[in-house]
PDB file of C-alpha atoms and ligand atoms in Angstrom:
ATOM      1  CA  MET Y   1     160.968 141.422 136.906  1.00 77.00           C
ATOM      2  CA  ALA Y   2     160.533 145.026 138.539  1.00 88.00           C
ATOM      3  CA  GLN Y   3     159.113 148.378 137.475  1.00 93.00           C
ATOM      4  CA  LEU Y   4     162.288 150.348 137.458  1.00 97.00           C
ATOM      5  CA  LEU Y   5     162.790 154.097 137.008  1.00 97.00           C
ATOM      6  CA  LEU Y   6     166.061 155.306 135.621  1.00 98.00           C
ATOM      7  CA  VAL Y   7     167.005 158.939 136.340  1.00 97.00           C
ATOM      8  CA  GLU Y   8     170.082 159.682 134.141  1.00 96.00           C
ATOM      9  CA  ASP Y   9     170.877 162.873 132.165  1.00 96.00           C
ATOM     10  CA  ASP Y  10     173.262 161.168 129.615  1.00 95.00           C
ATOM     11  CA  ALA Y  11     170.970 160.280 126.727  1.00 97.00           C
ATOM     12  CA  GLN Y  12     173.380 157.576 125.763  1.00 95.00           C
ATOM     13  CA  VAL Y  13     173.822 155.817 128.996  1.00 94.00           C
ATOM     14  CA  ARG Y  14     170.026 156.111 129.450  1.00 96.00           C
ATOM     15  CA  ALA Y  15     169.158 154.373 126.080  1.00 97.00           C
ATOM     16  CA  ALA Y  16     171.732 151.594 126.705  1.00 96.00           C
ATOM     17  CA  LEU Y  17     170.666 150.894 130.219  1.00 96.00           C
ATOM     18  CA  THR Y  18     166.859 150.989 129.493  1.00 97.00           C
ATOM     19  CA  ARG Y  19     167.473 148.506 126.714  1.00 96.00           C
ATOM     20  CA  ALA Y  20     169.792 146.286 128.659  1.00 96.00           C
ATOM     21  CA  LEU Y  21     167.428 146.244 131.787  1.00 96.00           C
ATOM     22  CA  THR Y  22     164.388 145.783 129.480  1.00 95.00           C
ATOM     23  CA  GLU Y  23     166.356 142.700 127.784  1.00 94.00           C
ATOM     24  CA  ARG Y  24     166.791 141.449 131.550  1.00 92.00           C
ATOM     25  CA  GLY Y  25     163.060 141.403 131.950  1.00 91.00           C
ATOM     26  CA  HIS Y  26     162.453 144.692 133.705  1.00 94.00           C
ATOM     27  CA  ALA Y  27     159.788 147.399 132.898  1.00 93.00           C
ATOM     28  CA  VAL Y  28     161.897 150.712 132.454  1.00 96.00           C
ATOM     29  CA  THR Y  29     160.559 154.289 132.594  1.00 96.00           C
ATOM     30  CA  SER Y  30     163.233 157.103 132.567  1.00 97.00           C
ATOM     31  CA  ALA Y  31     163.899 160.713 133.301  1.00 97.00           C
ATOM     32  CA  SER Y  32     166.687 162.848 132.330  1.00 97.00           C
ATOM     33  CA  ALA Y  33     166.794 165.247 135.245  1.00 97.00           C
ATOM     34  CA  GLY Y  34     166.155 165.417 138.884  1.00 96.00           C
ATOM     35  CA  MET Y  35     162.593 167.310 138.941  1.00 96.00           C
ATOM     36  CA  PRO Y  36     160.984 165.220 136.234  1.00 96.00           C
ATOM     37  CA  GLY Y  37     162.457 162.063 137.863  1.00 96.00           C
ATOM     38  CA  LEU Y  38     160.787 162.989 141.049  1.00 95.00           C
ATOM     39  CA  THR Y  39     157.486 163.475 139.373  1.00 94.00           C
ATOM     40  CA  ARG Y  40     157.787 160.071 137.535  1.00 94.00           C
ATOM     41  CA  ALA Y  41     158.790 158.564 140.897  1.00 93.00           C
ATOM     42  CA  VAL Y  42     155.504 159.736 142.572  1.00 89.00           C
ATOM     43  CA  ALA Y  43     153.475 159.122 139.388  1.00 88.00           C
ATOM     44  CA  ASP Y  44     154.915 155.650 138.242  1.00 88.00           C
ATOM     45  CA  ARG Y  45     155.422 154.172 141.822  1.00 89.00           C
ATOM     46  CA  PRO Y  46     158.434 152.149 140.500  1.00 93.00           C
ATOM     47  CA  ASP Y  47     159.648 149.145 142.704  1.00 93.00           C
ATOM     48  CA  LEU Y  48     163.231 150.723 142.550  1.00 96.00           C
ATOM     49  CA  VAL Y  49     165.114 153.988 141.315  1.00 97.00           C
ATOM     50  CA  VAL Y  50     168.263 154.065 139.730  1.00 97.00           C
ATOM     51  CA  LEU Y  51     169.375 157.561 140.280  1.00 97.00           C
ATOM     52  CA  ASP Y  52     172.551 159.213 138.735  1.00 95.00           C
ATOM     53  CA  LEU Y  53     174.221 161.755 141.332  1.00 93.00           C
ATOM     54  CA  GLY Y  54     175.410 164.027 138.657  1.00 92.00           C
ATOM     55  CA  LEU Y  55     172.164 165.726 137.242  1.00 95.00           C
ATOM     56  CA  PRO Y  56     171.767 169.162 135.380  1.00 95.00           C
ATOM     57  CA  ASP Y  57     169.256 170.614 137.401  1.00 96.00           C
ATOM     58  CA  LEU Y  58     169.506 169.490 141.104  1.00 94.00           C
ATOM     59  CA  ASP Y  59     172.119 167.831 143.124  1.00 91.00           C
ATOM     60  CA  GLY Y  60     171.472 163.986 143.287  1.00 91.00           C
ATOM     61  CA  CYS Y  61     171.618 163.809 147.049  1.00 92.00           C
ATOM     62  CA  GLU Y  62     168.891 166.767 147.128  1.00 92.00           C
ATOM     63  CA  VAL Y  63     166.720 164.681 144.930  1.00 94.00           C
ATOM     64  CA  LEU Y  64     167.115 161.588 147.173  1.00 93.00           C
ATOM     65  CA  ARG Y  65     166.098 163.587 150.106  1.00 90.00           C
ATOM     66  CA  MET Y  66     163.141 165.092 148.421  1.00 91.00           C
ATOM     67  CA  LEU Y  67     162.176 161.685 147.221  1.00 91.00           C
ATOM     68  CA  ARG Y  68     162.574 160.044 150.829  1.00 86.00           C
ATOM     69  CA  ALA Y  69     160.202 162.744 152.263  1.00 83.00           C
ATOM     70  CA  VAL Y  70     157.485 161.304 150.048  1.00 83.00           C
ATOM     71  CA  SER Y  71     158.459 157.696 149.367  1.00 84.00           C
ATOM     72  CA  ALA Y  72     160.568 154.529 150.648  1.00 83.00           C
ATOM     73  CA  VAL Y  73     161.151 153.259 147.182  1.00 89.00           C
ATOM     74  CA  PRO Y  74     164.415 151.351 147.165  1.00 92.00           C
ATOM     75  CA  VAL Y  75     167.151 153.587 145.538  1.00 94.00           C
ATOM     76  CA  ILE Y  76     170.466 152.697 143.915  1.00 95.00           C
ATOM     77  CA  VAL Y  77     172.534 155.668 143.164  1.00 94.00           C
ATOM     78  CA  ALA Y  78     175.181 155.734 140.377  1.00 93.00           C
ATOM     79  CA  THR Y  79     178.360 157.964 141.175  1.00 87.00           C
ATOM     80  CA  ALA Y  80     180.716 159.150 138.431  1.00 81.00           C
ATOM     81  CA  ARG Y  81     183.773 158.003 140.294  1.00 71.00           C
ATOM     82  CA  ASP Y  82     184.769 156.136 143.403  1.00 74.00           C
ATOM     83  CA  ASP Y  83     184.178 159.268 145.447  1.00 78.00           C
ATOM     84  CA  GLU Y  84     183.665 158.315 149.015  1.00 82.00           C
ATOM     85  CA  PRO Y  85     182.391 161.314 150.456  1.00 84.00           C
ATOM     86  CA  GLU Y  86     179.703 161.470 147.801  1.00 86.00           C
ATOM     87  CA  ILE Y  87     178.726 157.770 148.499  1.00 87.00           C
ATOM     88  CA  VAL Y  88     178.618 158.426 152.116  1.00 85.00           C
ATOM     89  CA  ARG Y  89     176.472 161.385 151.709  1.00 87.00           C
ATOM     90  CA  ALA Y  90     174.040 159.247 149.340  1.00 89.00           C
ATOM     91  CA  LEU Y  91     173.843 156.393 151.921  1.00 86.00           C
ATOM     92  CA  ASP Y  92     172.983 159.046 154.616  1.00 84.00           C
ATOM     93  CA  ALA Y  93     170.602 160.520 152.494  1.00 85.00           C
ATOM     94  CA  GLY Y  94     168.723 157.193 152.238  1.00 86.00           C
ATOM     95  CA  ALA Y  95     170.268 155.363 149.059  1.00 90.00           C
ATOM     96  CA  ASP Y  96     170.144 151.725 149.497  1.00 89.00           C
ATOM     97  CA  ASP Y  97     173.152 150.917 147.335  1.00 90.00           C
ATOM     98  CA  TYR Y  98     175.422 152.533 144.893  1.00 91.00           C
ATOM     99  CA  VAL Y  99     177.267 151.690 141.799  1.00 92.00           C
ATOM    100  CA  VAL Y 100     180.263 153.588 140.444  1.00 91.00           C
ATOM    101  CA  LYS Y 101     180.555 154.482 136.739  1.00 90.00           C
ATOM    102  CA  PRO Y 102     181.356 152.833 134.654  1.00 89.00           C
ATOM    103  CA  PHE Y 103     179.329 149.815 135.420  1.00 92.00           C
ATOM    104  CA  SER Y 104     177.940 146.962 133.340  1.00 93.00           C
ATOM    105  CA  ALA Y 105     174.028 146.226 133.079  1.00 93.00           C
ATOM    106  CA  ALA Y 106     174.825 142.869 134.460  1.00 92.00           C
ATOM    107  CA  HIS Y 107     176.487 144.406 137.417  1.00 92.00           C
ATOM    108  CA  LEU Y 108     173.469 146.857 137.880  1.00 95.00           C
ATOM    109  CA  ASP Y 109     170.847 144.135 137.499  1.00 94.00           C
ATOM    110  CA  ALA Y 110     172.678 142.052 140.214  1.00 92.00           C
ATOM    111  CA  ARG Y 111     172.588 145.035 142.521  1.00 92.00           C
ATOM    112  CA  ILE Y 112     168.731 145.599 141.679  1.00 94.00           C
ATOM    113  CA  ARG Y 113     167.956 142.052 142.452  1.00 91.00           C
ATOM    114  CA  ALA Y 114     169.821 141.987 145.720  1.00 87.00           C
ATOM    115  CA  VAL Y 115     168.083 145.272 146.982  1.00 88.00           C
ATOM    116  CA  LEU Y 116     164.747 143.916 145.983  1.00 88.00           C
ATOM    117  CA  ARG Y 117     165.402 140.760 147.753  1.00 82.00           C
ATOM    118  CA  ARG Y 118     166.607 142.461 151.009  1.00 78.00           C
ATOM    119  CA  GLY Y 119     163.418 144.553 150.808  1.00 72.00           C
ATOM    120  CA  ARG Y 120     161.230 141.491 150.752  1.00 70.00           C
ATOM    121  CA  ASP Y 121     163.238 139.885 153.575  1.00 62.00           C
ATOM    122  CA  ALA Y 122     162.874 143.223 155.650  1.00 59.00           C
ATOM    123  CA  ASP Y 123     159.145 142.758 155.525  1.00 55.00           C
ATOM    124  CA  ASP Y 124     159.300 140.338 158.382  1.00 58.00           C
ATOM    125  CA  ASP Y 125     158.780 141.582 161.992  1.00 63.00           C
ATOM    126  CA  GLY Y 126     162.535 141.226 162.869  1.00 71.00           C
ATOM    127  CA  THR Y 127     162.086 138.148 164.788  1.00 78.00           C
ATOM    128  CA  ALA Y 128     163.088 135.514 162.086  1.00 85.00           C
ATOM    129  CA  PRO Y 129     166.379 133.599 162.563  1.00 91.00           C
ATOM    130  CA  VAL Y 130     168.965 134.958 160.103  1.00 93.00           C
ATOM    131  CA  ALA Y 131     172.099 133.014 158.911  1.00 95.00           C
ATOM    132  CA  VAL Y 132     175.266 134.232 157.307  1.00 96.00           C
ATOM    133  CA  GLY Y 133     177.930 131.703 156.675  1.00 95.00           C
ATOM    134  CA  GLY Y 134     178.363 129.977 159.895  1.00 95.00           C
ATOM    135  CA  LEU Y 135     176.695 132.576 161.850  1.00 97.00           C
ATOM    136  CA  ARG Y 136     173.272 131.982 163.322  1.00 96.00           C
ATOM    137  CA  ILE Y 137     171.142 134.470 165.022  1.00 95.00           C
ATOM    138  CA  GLU Y 138     168.001 134.094 166.863  1.00 92.00           C
ATOM    139  CA  PRO Y 139     166.370 137.323 167.403  1.00 89.00           C
ATOM    140  CA  ALA Y 140     163.453 135.731 169.699  1.00 85.00           C
ATOM    141  CA  ALA Y 141     166.116 134.078 172.021  1.00 88.00           C
ATOM    142  CA  ARG Y 142     168.730 136.908 171.737  1.00 89.00           C
ATOM    143  CA  GLU Y 143     171.156 134.137 170.814  1.00 93.00           C
ATOM    144  CA  ALA Y 144     173.997 134.194 168.316  1.00 96.00           C
ATOM    145  CA  THR Y 145     176.369 131.155 167.310  1.00 96.00           C
ATOM    146  CA  LEU Y 146     179.372 131.002 165.196  1.00 97.00           C
ATOM    147  CA  ASP Y 147     179.674 127.281 163.902  1.00 95.00           C
ATOM    148  CA  GLY Y 148     177.545 126.168 166.673  1.00 94.00           C
ATOM    149  CA  THR Y 149     179.327 128.023 169.400  1.00 95.00           C
ATOM    150  CA  PRO Y 150     177.422 130.519 171.460  1.00 95.00           C
ATOM    151  CA  LEU Y 151     179.220 133.997 171.014  1.00 96.00           C
ATOM    152  CA  GLY Y 152     178.189 135.716 174.315  1.00 93.00           C
ATOM    153  CA  LEU Y 153     177.302 139.014 172.909  1.00 92.00           C
ATOM    154  CA  THR Y 154     176.353 141.996 175.077  1.00 89.00           C
ATOM    155  CA  PRO Y 155     172.989 143.405 174.118  1.00 86.00           C
ATOM    156  CA  LYS Y 156     174.411 146.123 171.855  1.00 87.00           C
ATOM    157  CA  GLU Y 157     176.929 143.899 170.157  1.00 92.00           C
ATOM    158  CA  PHE Y 158     173.755 141.673 169.518  1.00 93.00           C
ATOM    159  CA  ASP Y 159     171.715 144.618 167.999  1.00 91.00           C
ATOM    160  CA  LEU Y 160     174.878 145.430 165.811  1.00 95.00           C
ATOM    161  CA  LEU Y 161     175.408 141.947 164.456  1.00 96.00           C
ATOM    162  CA  HIS Y 162     171.685 141.520 163.795  1.00 95.00           C
ATOM    163  CA  TYR Y 163     171.290 144.735 162.073  1.00 94.00           C
ATOM    164  CA  LEU Y 164     174.145 143.956 159.685  1.00 96.00           C
ATOM    165  CA  ALA Y 165     173.114 140.148 159.267  1.00 96.00           C
ATOM    166  CA  VAL Y 166     169.794 141.005 157.990  1.00 92.00           C
ATOM    167  CA  ARG Y 167     171.352 143.156 155.225  1.00 92.00           C
ATOM    168  CA  PRO Y 168     174.088 140.838 154.097  1.00 92.00           C
ATOM    169  CA  GLY Y 169     176.500 142.440 151.454  1.00 91.00           C
ATOM    170  CA  GLN Y 170     175.062 145.981 152.174  1.00 90.00           C
ATOM    171  CA  VAL Y 171     177.446 148.586 153.245  1.00 91.00           C
ATOM    172  CA  VAL Y 172     175.942 150.272 156.268  1.00 91.00           C
ATOM    173  CA  SER Y 173     177.473 153.733 157.363  1.00 88.00           C
ATOM    174  CA  LYS Y 174     178.601 154.477 160.916  1.00 86.00           C
ATOM    175  CA  ARG Y 175     175.858 157.142 160.984  1.00 81.00           C
ATOM    176  CA  GLU Y 176     173.264 154.824 160.180  1.00 83.00           C
ATOM    177  CA  LEU Y 177     174.365 152.405 162.848  1.00 88.00           C
ATOM    178  CA  LEU Y 178     174.510 155.021 165.558  1.00 83.00           C
ATOM    179  CA  THR Y 179     170.938 156.129 164.525  1.00 77.00           C
ATOM    180  CA  GLU Y 180     169.280 152.827 164.023  1.00 79.00           C
ATOM    181  CA  VAL Y 181     171.270 150.697 166.634  1.00 84.00           C
ATOM    182  CA  TRP Y 182     172.129 153.156 169.426  1.00 78.00           C
ATOM    183  CA  ARG Y 183     169.335 155.751 168.518  1.00 72.00           C
ATOM    184  CA  MET Y 184     171.951 158.413 168.677  1.00 69.00           C
ATOM    185  CA  ALA Y 185     172.621 161.332 166.587  1.00 62.00           C
ATOM    186  CA  TYR Y 186     176.089 161.359 164.888  1.00 57.00           C
ATOM    187  CA  GLY Y 187     178.787 163.399 166.311  1.00 60.00           C
ATOM    188  CA  GLY Y 188     181.592 162.814 168.860  1.00 55.00           C
ATOM    189  CA  ALA Y 189     180.146 159.337 169.715  1.00 60.00           C
ATOM    190  CA  ASP Y 190     181.106 157.764 166.483  1.00 67.00           C
ATOM    191  CA  LYS Y 191     184.022 156.042 168.057  1.00 80.00           C
ATOM    192  CA  THR Y 192     181.193 154.131 169.924  1.00 82.00           C
ATOM    193  CA  VAL Y 193     180.656 152.262 166.668  1.00 87.00           C
ATOM    194  CA  ASP Y 194     184.251 151.499 166.035  1.00 88.00           C
ATOM    195  CA  VAL Y 195     184.622 150.090 169.515  1.00 89.00           C
ATOM    196  CA  HIS Y 196     181.764 147.949 169.622  1.00 91.00           C
ATOM    197  CA  LEU Y 197     182.895 146.658 166.240  1.00 94.00           C
ATOM    198  CA  SER Y 198     186.225 145.657 167.406  1.00 94.00           C
ATOM    199  CA  TRP Y 199     184.839 144.028 170.388  1.00 93.00           C
ATOM    200  CA  LEU Y 200     182.339 142.207 168.045  1.00 96.00           C
ATOM    201  CA  ARG Y 201     185.234 141.144 165.679  1.00 96.00           C
ATOM    202  CA  ARG Y 202     187.200 139.800 168.616  1.00 95.00           C
ATOM    203  CA  LYS Y 203     184.335 137.423 169.622  1.00 96.00           C
ATOM    204  CA  LEU Y 204     184.088 136.391 165.953  1.00 97.00           C
ATOM    205  CA  GLY Y 205     187.841 135.602 166.058  1.00 96.00           C
ATOM    206  CA  GLU Y 206     188.739 138.014 163.486  1.00 96.00           C
ATOM    207  CA  SER Y 207     190.184 141.516 163.158  1.00 93.00           C
ATOM    208  CA  ALA Y 208     190.060 144.614 160.914  1.00 90.00           C
ATOM    209  CA  GLN Y 209     193.432 143.527 159.619  1.00 92.00           C
ATOM    210  CA  ALA Y 210     192.294 139.958 158.875  1.00 94.00           C
ATOM    211  CA  PRO Y 211     188.451 140.219 158.441  1.00 95.00           C
ATOM    212  CA  ARG Y 212     186.089 137.481 157.692  1.00 96.00           C
ATOM    213  CA  TYR Y 213     182.487 138.447 158.387  1.00 97.00           C
ATOM    214  CA  LEU Y 214     182.920 142.140 159.137  1.00 97.00           C
ATOM    215  CA  GLN Y 215     184.222 143.855 156.316  1.00 95.00           C
ATOM    216  CA  THR Y 216     185.207 147.647 156.532  1.00 92.00           C
ATOM    217  CA  VAL Y 217     184.766 149.601 153.223  1.00 89.00           C
ATOM    218  CA  HIS Y 218     187.076 152.266 154.061  1.00 85.00           C
ATOM    219  CA  GLY Y 219     185.490 155.804 154.485  1.00 80.00           C
ATOM    220  CA  VAL Y 220     181.865 154.313 153.741  1.00 85.00           C
ATOM    221  CA  GLY Y 221     181.072 151.966 156.472  1.00 90.00           C
ATOM    222  CA  VAL Y 222     180.931 148.306 157.065  1.00 94.00           C
ATOM    223  CA  LYS Y 223     178.996 145.160 155.630  1.00 96.00           C
ATOM    224  CA  ILE Y 224     178.745 141.529 156.697  1.00 96.00           C
ATOM    225  CA  VAL Y 225     179.647 138.782 154.228  1.00 96.00           C
ATOM    226  CA  ASP Y 226     179.719 135.020 154.185  1.00 95.00           C
ATOM    227  CA  PRO Y 227     183.393 134.334 154.374  1.00 94.00           C
ATOM    228  CA  GLY Y 228     182.842 131.017 152.442  1.00 90.00           C
ATOM    229  CA  ALA Y 229     180.806 132.348 149.602  1.00 84.00           C
TER     230      ALA Y 229
HETATM  231 CA1   CA M   1     175.153 162.438 134.881  1.00 54.30          CA
END
């Protein structure tokens, strides 16, 4: 169970989610707008925040940026529709995951548990071996194998694969990859990510048209999945 903060202006949705998440064993507090949400996030110190992006007082991404300035709490944003620019903006502003309305409490709960699990996994020092399906990554030795065969990755390909592999199922934006893997600001160099992804795909024996491990989420980013799962 986790301590959750739900920021949602729709009273009906707020009540229904609070009830459903409480039934699933979480402790839920809520706020009906951005400013009270920020206040609660600081006062209640929740394990995770579910943040509706369509709020009456502040833009949801603005709330997220203000929250990120004071807290590293995991945040799942809820968007009204499948709005890619909005999702990208939210991921860039520091959201850990997103759900598109309408979503079920069961779906949200699964996302909540996945984000909290990732947070725990990320507490190690980055040298723990990682496995996704038939992929094995040994950060200490900087070795990666697929079904036991060494992949022969370049340093950047290795860093890119490792960054994605410690976040299985999580969509990572190209901007985040440029910032975190290349330590570069986003701009004209965004093709860098595409090029390295295509090299990595080739070494994994797949392509953007026939993906297995590396799944592009169009307009949002890329995620790694276990193709056998
Ligand atoms: Ca709303």
